[in-house]
Short mmCIF file of C-alpha atoms in Angstrom, two decimals:
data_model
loop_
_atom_site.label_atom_id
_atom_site.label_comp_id
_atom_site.label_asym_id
_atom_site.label_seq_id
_atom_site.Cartn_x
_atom_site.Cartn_y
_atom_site.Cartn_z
CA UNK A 1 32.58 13.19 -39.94
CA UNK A 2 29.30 14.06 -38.26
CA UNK A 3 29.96 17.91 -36.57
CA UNK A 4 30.82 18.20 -32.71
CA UNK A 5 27.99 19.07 -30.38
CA UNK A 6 28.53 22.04 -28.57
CA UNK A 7 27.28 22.30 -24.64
CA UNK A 8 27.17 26.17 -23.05
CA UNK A 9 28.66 26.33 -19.41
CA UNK A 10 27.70 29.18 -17.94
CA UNK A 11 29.79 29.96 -14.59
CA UNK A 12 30.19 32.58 -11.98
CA UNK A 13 33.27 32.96 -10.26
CA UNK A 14 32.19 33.63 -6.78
CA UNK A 15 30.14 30.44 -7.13
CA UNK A 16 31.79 27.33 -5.26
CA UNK A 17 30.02 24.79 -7.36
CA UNK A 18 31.00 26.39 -10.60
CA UNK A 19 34.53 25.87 -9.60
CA UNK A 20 34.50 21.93 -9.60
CA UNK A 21 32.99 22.07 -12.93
CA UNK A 22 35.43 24.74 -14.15
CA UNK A 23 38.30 22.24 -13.10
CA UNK A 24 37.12 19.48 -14.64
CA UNK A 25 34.83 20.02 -17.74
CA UNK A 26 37.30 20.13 -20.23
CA UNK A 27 38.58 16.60 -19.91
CA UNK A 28 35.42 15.28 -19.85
CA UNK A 29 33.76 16.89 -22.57
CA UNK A 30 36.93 15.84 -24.38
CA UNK A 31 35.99 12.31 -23.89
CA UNK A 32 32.24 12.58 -24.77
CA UNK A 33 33.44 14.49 -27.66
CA UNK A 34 31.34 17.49 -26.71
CA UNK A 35 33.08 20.89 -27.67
CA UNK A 36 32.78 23.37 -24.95
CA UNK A 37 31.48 27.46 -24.97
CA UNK A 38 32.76 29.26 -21.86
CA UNK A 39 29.81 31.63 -20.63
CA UNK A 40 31.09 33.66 -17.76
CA UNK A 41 28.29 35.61 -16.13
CA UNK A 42 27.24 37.01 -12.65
CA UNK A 43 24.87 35.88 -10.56
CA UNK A 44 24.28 39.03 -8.50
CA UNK A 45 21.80 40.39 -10.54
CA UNK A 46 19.76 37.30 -10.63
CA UNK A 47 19.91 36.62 -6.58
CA UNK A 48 18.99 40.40 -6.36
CA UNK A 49 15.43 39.57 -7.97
CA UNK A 50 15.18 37.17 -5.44
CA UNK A 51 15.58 39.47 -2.73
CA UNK A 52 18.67 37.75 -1.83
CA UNK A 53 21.93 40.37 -0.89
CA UNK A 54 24.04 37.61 -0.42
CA UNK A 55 24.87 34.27 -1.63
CA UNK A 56 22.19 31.61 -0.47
CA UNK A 57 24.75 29.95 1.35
CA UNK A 58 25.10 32.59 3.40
CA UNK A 59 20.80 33.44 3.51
CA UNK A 60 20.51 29.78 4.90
CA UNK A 61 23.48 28.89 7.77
CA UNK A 62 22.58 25.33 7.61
CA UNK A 63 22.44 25.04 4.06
CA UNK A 64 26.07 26.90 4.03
CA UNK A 65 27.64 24.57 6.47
CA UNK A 66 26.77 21.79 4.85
CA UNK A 67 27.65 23.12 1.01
CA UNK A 68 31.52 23.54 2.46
CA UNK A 69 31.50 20.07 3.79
CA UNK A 70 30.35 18.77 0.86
CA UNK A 71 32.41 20.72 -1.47
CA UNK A 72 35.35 19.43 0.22
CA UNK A 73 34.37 15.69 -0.17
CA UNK A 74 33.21 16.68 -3.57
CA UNK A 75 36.90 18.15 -4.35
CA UNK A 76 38.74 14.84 -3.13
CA UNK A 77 36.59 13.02 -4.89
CA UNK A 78 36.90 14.32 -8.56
CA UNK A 79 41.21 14.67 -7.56
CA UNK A 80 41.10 18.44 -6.60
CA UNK A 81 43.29 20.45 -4.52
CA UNK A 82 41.93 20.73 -0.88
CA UNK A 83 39.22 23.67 -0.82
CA UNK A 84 40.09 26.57 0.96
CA UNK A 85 37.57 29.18 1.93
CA UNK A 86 37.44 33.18 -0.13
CA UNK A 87 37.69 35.41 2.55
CA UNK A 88 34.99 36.82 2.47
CA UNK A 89 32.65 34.67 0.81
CA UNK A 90 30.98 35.55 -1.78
CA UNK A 91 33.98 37.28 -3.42
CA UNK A 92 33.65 40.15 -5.62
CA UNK A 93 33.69 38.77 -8.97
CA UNK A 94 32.92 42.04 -11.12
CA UNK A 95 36.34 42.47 -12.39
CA UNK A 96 37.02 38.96 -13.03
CA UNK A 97 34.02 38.67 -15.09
CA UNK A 98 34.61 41.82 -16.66
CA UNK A 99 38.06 40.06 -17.89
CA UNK A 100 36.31 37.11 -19.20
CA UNK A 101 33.67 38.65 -20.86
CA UNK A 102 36.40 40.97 -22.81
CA UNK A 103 38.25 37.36 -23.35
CA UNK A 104 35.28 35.29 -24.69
CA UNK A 105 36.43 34.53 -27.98
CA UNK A 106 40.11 34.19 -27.12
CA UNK A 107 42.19 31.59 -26.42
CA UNK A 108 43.26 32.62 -22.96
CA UNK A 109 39.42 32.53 -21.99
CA UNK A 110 39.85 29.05 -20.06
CA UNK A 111 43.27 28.89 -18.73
CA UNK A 112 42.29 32.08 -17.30
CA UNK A 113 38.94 31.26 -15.64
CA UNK A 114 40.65 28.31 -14.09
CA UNK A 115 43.51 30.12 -12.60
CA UNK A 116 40.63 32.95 -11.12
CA UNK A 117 38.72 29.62 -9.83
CA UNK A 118 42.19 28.26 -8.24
CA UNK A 119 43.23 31.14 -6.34
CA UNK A 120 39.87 32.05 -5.00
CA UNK A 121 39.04 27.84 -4.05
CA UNK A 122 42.43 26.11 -4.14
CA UNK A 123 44.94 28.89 -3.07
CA UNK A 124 42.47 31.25 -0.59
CA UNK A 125 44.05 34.23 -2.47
CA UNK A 126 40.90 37.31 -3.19
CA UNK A 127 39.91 38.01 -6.35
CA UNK A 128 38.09 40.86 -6.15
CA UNK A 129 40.48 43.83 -6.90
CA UNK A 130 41.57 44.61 -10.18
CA UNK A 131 44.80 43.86 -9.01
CA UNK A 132 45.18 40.49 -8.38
CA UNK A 133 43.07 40.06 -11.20
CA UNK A 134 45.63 41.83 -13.46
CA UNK A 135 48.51 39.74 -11.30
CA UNK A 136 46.80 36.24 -12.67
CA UNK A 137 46.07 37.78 -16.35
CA UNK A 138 50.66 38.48 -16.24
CA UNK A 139 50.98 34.84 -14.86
CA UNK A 140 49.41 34.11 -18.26
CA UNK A 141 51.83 36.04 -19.83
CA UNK A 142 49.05 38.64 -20.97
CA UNK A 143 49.66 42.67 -20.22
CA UNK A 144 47.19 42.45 -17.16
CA UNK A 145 47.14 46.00 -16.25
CA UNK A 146 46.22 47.08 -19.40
CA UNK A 147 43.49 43.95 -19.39
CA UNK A 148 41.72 44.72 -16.86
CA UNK A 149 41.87 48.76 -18.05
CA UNK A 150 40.00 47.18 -21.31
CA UNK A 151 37.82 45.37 -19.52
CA UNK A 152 35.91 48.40 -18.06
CA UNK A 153 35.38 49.90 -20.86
CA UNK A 154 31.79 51.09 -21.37
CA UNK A 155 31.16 48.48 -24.32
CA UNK A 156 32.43 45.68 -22.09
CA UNK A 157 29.94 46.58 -18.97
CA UNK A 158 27.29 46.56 -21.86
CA UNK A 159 28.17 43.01 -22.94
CA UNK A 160 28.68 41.87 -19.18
CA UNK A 161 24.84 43.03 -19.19
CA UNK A 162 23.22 41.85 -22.44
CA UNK A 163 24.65 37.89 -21.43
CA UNK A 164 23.10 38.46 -17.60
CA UNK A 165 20.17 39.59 -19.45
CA UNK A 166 20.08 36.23 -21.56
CA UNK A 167 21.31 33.76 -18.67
CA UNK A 168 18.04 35.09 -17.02
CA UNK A 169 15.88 35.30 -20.51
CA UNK A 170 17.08 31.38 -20.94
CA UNK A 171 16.02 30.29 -17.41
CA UNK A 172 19.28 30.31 -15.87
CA UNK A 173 19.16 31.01 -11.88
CA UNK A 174 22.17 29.25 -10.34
CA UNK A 175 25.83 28.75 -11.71
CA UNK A 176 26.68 26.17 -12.92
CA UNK A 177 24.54 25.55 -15.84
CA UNK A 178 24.81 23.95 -18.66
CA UNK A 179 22.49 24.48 -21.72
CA UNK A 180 22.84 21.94 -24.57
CA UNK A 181 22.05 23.25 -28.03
CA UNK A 182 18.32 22.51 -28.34
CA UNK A 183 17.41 24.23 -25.08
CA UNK A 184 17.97 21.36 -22.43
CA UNK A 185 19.22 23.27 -19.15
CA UNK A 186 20.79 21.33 -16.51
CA UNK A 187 21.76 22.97 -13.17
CA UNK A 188 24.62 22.18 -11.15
CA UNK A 189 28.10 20.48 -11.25
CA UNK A 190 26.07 17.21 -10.36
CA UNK A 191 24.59 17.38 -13.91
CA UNK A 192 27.46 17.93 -15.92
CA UNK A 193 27.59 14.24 -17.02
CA UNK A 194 23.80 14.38 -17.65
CA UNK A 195 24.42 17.24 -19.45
CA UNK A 196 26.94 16.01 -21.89
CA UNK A 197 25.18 13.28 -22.42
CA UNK A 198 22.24 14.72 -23.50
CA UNK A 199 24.28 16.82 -26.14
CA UNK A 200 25.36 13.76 -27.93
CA UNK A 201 22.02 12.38 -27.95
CA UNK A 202 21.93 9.60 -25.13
CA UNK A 203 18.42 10.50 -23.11
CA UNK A 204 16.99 8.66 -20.75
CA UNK A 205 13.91 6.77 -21.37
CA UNK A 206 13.49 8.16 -25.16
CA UNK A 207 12.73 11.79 -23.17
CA UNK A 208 13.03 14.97 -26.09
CA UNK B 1 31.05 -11.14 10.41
CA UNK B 2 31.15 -7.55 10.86
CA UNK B 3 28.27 -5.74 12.16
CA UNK B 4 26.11 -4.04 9.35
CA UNK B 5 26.38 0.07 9.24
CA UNK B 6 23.50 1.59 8.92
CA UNK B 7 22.14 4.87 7.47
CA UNK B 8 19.26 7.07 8.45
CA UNK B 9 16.94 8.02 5.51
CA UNK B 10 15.14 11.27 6.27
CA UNK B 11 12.26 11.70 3.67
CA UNK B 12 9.09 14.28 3.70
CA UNK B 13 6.10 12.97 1.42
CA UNK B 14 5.74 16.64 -0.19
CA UNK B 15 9.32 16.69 -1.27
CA UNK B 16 9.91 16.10 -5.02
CA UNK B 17 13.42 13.98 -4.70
CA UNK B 18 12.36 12.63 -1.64
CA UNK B 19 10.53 10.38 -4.22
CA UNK B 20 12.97 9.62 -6.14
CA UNK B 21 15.45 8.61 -3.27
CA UNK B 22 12.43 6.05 -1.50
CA UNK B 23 11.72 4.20 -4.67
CA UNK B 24 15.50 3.62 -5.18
CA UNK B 25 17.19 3.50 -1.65
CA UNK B 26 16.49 -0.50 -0.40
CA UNK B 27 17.97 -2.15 -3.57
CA UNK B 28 21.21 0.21 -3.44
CA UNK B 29 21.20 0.03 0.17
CA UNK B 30 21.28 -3.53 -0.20
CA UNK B 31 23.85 -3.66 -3.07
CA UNK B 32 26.21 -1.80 -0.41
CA UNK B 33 25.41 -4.00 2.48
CA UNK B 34 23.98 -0.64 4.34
CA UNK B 35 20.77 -0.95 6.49
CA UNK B 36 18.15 1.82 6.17
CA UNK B 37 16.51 3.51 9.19
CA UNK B 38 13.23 5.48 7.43
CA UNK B 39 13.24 8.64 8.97
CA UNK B 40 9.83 10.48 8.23
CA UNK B 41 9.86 14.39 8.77
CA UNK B 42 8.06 17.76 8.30
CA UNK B 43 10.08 20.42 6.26
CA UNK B 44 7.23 22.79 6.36
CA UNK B 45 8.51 23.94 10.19
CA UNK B 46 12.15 24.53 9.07
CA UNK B 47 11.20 26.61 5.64
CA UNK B 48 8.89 28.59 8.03
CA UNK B 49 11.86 29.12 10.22
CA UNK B 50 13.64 30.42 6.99
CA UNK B 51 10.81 32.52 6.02
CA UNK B 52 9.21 30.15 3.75
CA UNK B 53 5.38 29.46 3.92
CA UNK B 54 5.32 27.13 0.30
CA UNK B 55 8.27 25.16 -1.34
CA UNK B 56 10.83 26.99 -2.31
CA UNK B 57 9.94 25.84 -6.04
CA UNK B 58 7.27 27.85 -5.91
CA UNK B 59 8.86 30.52 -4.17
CA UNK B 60 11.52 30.59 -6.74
CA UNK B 61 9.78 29.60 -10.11
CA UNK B 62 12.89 29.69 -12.51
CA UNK B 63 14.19 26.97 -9.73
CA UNK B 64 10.77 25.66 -9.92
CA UNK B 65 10.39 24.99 -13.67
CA UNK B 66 13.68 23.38 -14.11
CA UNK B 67 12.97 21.29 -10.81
CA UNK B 68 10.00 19.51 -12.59
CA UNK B 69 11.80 19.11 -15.70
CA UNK B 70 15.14 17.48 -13.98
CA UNK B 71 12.69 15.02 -11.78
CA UNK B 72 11.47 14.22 -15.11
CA UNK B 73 14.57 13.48 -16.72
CA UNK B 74 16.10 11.67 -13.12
CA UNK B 75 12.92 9.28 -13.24
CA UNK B 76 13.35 8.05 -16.84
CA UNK B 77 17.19 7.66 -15.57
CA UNK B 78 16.56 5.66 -12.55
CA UNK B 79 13.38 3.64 -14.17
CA UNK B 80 10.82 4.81 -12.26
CA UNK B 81 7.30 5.61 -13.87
CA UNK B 82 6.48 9.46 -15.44
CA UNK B 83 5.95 11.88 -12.64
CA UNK B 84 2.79 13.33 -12.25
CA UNK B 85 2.60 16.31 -10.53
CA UNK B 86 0.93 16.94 -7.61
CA UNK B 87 -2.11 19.08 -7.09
CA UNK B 88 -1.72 21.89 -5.69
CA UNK B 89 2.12 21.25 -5.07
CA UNK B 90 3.44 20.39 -2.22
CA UNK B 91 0.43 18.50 -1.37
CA UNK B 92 -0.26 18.41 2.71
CA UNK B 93 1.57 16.06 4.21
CA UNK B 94 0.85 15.73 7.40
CA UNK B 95 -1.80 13.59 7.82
CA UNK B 96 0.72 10.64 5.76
CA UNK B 97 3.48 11.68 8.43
CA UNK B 98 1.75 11.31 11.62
CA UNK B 99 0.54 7.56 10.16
CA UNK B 100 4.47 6.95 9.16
CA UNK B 101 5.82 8.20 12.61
CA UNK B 102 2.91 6.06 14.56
CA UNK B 103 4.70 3.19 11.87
CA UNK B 104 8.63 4.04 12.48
CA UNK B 105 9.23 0.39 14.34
CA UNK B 106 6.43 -1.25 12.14
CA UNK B 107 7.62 -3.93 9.09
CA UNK B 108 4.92 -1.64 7.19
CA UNK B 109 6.73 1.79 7.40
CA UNK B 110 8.81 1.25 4.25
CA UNK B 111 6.24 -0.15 2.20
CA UNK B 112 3.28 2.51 3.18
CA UNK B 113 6.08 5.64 2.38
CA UNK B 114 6.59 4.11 -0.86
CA UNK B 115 2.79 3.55 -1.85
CA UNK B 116 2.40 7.14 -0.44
CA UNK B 117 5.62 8.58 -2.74
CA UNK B 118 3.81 6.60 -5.58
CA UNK B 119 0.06 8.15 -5.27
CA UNK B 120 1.46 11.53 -5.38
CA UNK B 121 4.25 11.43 -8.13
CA UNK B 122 3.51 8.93 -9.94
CA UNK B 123 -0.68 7.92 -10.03
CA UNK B 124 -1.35 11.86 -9.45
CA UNK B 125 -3.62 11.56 -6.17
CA UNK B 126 -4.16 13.39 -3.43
CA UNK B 127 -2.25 12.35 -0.11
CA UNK B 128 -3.82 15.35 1.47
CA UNK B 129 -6.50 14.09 2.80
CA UNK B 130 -6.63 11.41 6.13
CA UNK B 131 -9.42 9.45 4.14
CA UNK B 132 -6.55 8.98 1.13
CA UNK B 133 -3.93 7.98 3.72
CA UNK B 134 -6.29 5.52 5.19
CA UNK B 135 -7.09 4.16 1.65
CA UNK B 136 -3.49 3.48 1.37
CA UNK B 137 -3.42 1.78 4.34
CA UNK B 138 -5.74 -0.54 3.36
CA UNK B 139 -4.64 -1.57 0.38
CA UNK B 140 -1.49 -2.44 2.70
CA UNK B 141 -4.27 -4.84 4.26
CA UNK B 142 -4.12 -2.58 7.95
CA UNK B 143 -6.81 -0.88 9.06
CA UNK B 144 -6.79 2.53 7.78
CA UNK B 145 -9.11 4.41 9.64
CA UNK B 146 -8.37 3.41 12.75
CA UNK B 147 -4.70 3.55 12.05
CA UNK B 148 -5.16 7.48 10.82
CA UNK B 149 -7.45 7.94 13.89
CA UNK B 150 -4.29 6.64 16.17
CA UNK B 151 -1.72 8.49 14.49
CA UNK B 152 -4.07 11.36 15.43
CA UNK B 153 -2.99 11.19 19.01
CA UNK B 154 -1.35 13.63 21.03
CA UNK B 155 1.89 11.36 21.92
CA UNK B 156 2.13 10.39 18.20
CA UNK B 157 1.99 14.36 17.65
CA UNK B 158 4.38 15.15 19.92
CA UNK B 159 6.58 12.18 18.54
CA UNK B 160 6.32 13.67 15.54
CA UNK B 161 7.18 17.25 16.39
CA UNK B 162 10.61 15.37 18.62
CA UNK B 163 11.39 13.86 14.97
CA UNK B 164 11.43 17.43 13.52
CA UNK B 165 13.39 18.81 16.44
CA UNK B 166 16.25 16.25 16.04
CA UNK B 167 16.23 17.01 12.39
CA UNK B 168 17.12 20.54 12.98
CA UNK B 169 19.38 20.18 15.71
CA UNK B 170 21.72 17.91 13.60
CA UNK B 171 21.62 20.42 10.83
CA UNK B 172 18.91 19.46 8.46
CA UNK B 173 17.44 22.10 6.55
CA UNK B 174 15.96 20.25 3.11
CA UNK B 175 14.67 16.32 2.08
CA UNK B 176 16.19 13.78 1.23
CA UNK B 177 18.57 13.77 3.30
CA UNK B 178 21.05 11.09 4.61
CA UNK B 179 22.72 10.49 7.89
CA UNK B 180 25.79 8.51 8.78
CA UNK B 181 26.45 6.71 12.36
CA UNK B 182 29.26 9.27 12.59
CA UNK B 183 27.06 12.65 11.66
CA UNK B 184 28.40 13.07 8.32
CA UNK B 185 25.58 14.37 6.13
CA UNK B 186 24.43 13.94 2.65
CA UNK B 187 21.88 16.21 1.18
CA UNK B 188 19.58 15.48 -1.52
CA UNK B 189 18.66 12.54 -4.18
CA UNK B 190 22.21 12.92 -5.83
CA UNK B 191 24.11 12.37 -2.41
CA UNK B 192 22.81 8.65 -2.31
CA UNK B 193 25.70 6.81 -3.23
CA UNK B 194 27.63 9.24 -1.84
CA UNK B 195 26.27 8.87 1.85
CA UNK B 196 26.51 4.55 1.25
CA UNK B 197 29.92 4.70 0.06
CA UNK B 198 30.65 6.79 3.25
CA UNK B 199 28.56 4.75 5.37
CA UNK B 200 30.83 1.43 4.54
CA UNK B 201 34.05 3.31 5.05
CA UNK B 202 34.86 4.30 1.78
CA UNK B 203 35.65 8.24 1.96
CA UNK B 204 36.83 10.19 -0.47
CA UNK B 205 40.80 11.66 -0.37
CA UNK B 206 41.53 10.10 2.98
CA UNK B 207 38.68 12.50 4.30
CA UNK B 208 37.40 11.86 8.19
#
């Protein structure tokens, strides 16, 4: 049996976009037969070097107004929950991240990124104090206190860092992304079909 | 027979998916039973507005790089020949607009934006100059230079800066972008099928 491609998704939990493709990756990698590797990072740091403070939704009013519309059609569409707007928008994401960079190689990794991406899209609750991050991490049946305590330890921050560091070293600058194992980066929960596709070897017009 | 719905098409001939979405538009417009109003525009007075003064592909060049690369992959996809790049990118386009505004109730509006989308992303020429717009024209069999030299006009300036003013005012800040009758709008190559399905009544989730 031939081995299972792999696709990276790297996501950012403040980012609206990277929700969608949170919620609905895993089915259809499933189907494409893609396995999937959960890269949580932030985007702050990257925006930063762009001399933005803020999200670019919020930089560019129309472009903002126009991103919630669309996320809402984009939600019914793919069978989502209604959106609801984080309050305020961009959330804090540092302690969520924090969390899933301490849980990238376990198994509560993706139940838990979805249930951060619910509450902050689906359910309006915040996500940015440790709190309610340690109050999803118990929903999961995890210790969440102590969690979140793990998650800022000193060797955690560093590895937070060192995969910002190689989101920007690979060319990432939005969430999501998706980079297939030979390099290919697509941007955008628009591309994650393109994406998949191109990690099982179907590319348009014999492109390499 | 029920009227036709129609959907406004708002293109600028320095805009990368812009491309893309007038080489592809008429036969999916047609396969949805959706008529097309071509709506040419400037962009360069709304990035100014937004600080701006090149594309923001080259004012963000991580964004820029994987721009180029995605067009080239989206091309293949759809059909259309390799992209050439323009250059220097964006190319001027103003000189093409004013002759497309001066055209907006002519039967040669559609095909002249396409022969001008296909000089500069697919044959690599300039579009910059009036003498390349006017060669266009011709092979159209019009008159090109006295069609550039009319489009030249104060009215068909003013027209022109009207068109931009109504693109702002109903909240468009990038190219393509699409317009329902009812003001819902669609932003961006991607959105295509999205903004037909919408125009024929077909909305996602029961969404108004």
């Amino acid at each position: 049996m031939a081995r299972q491609p792999t696709l990276e998704f790297w996501y950012e939990f403040a980012s609206t976009y990277s929700h969608l493709a949170a919620q609905r990756i895993g089915a259809a990698a499933e189907a494409a037969g893609v396995a999937v590797r959960w890269r949580p990072f932030l985007l702050g740091p990257l925006f930063a070097a762009q001399g933005w403070t803020t999200s670019p939704f919020n930089v560019y009013p129309a472009k903002g107004r126009n991103m919630w519309r669309d996320l809402e059609r984009e939600a019914a569409r793919h069978g989502l929950p209604p959106i609801t707007r984080p309050d305020p928008f961009p959330q804090n994401s540092l302690s969520a991240v924090r969390v899933a960079v301490l849980g990238q190689d376990q198994d509560w990794l993706v139940p838990f990124s979805k249930a951060v991406f619910s509450a902050s899209f689906s359910e309006g609750r915040s996500i940015a104090e440790p709190a309610a991050v340690a109050g999803i991490l118990d929903t999961l049946g995890l210790d969440g206190t102590q969690t979140v305590r793990a998650a800022a330890s000193e060797a955690n921050k560093t590895r937070l860092r060192v995969n910002v560091e190689e989101a920007r070293s690979r060319g990432i600058y939005g969430a999501p992304t998706f980079l297939t194992e030979d390099g290919e980066l697509f941007w955008g929960n628009d591309r994650l079909e393109r994406a998949l596709d191109w990690a099982v070897g179907d590319r348009p017009g014999g492109l390499r």
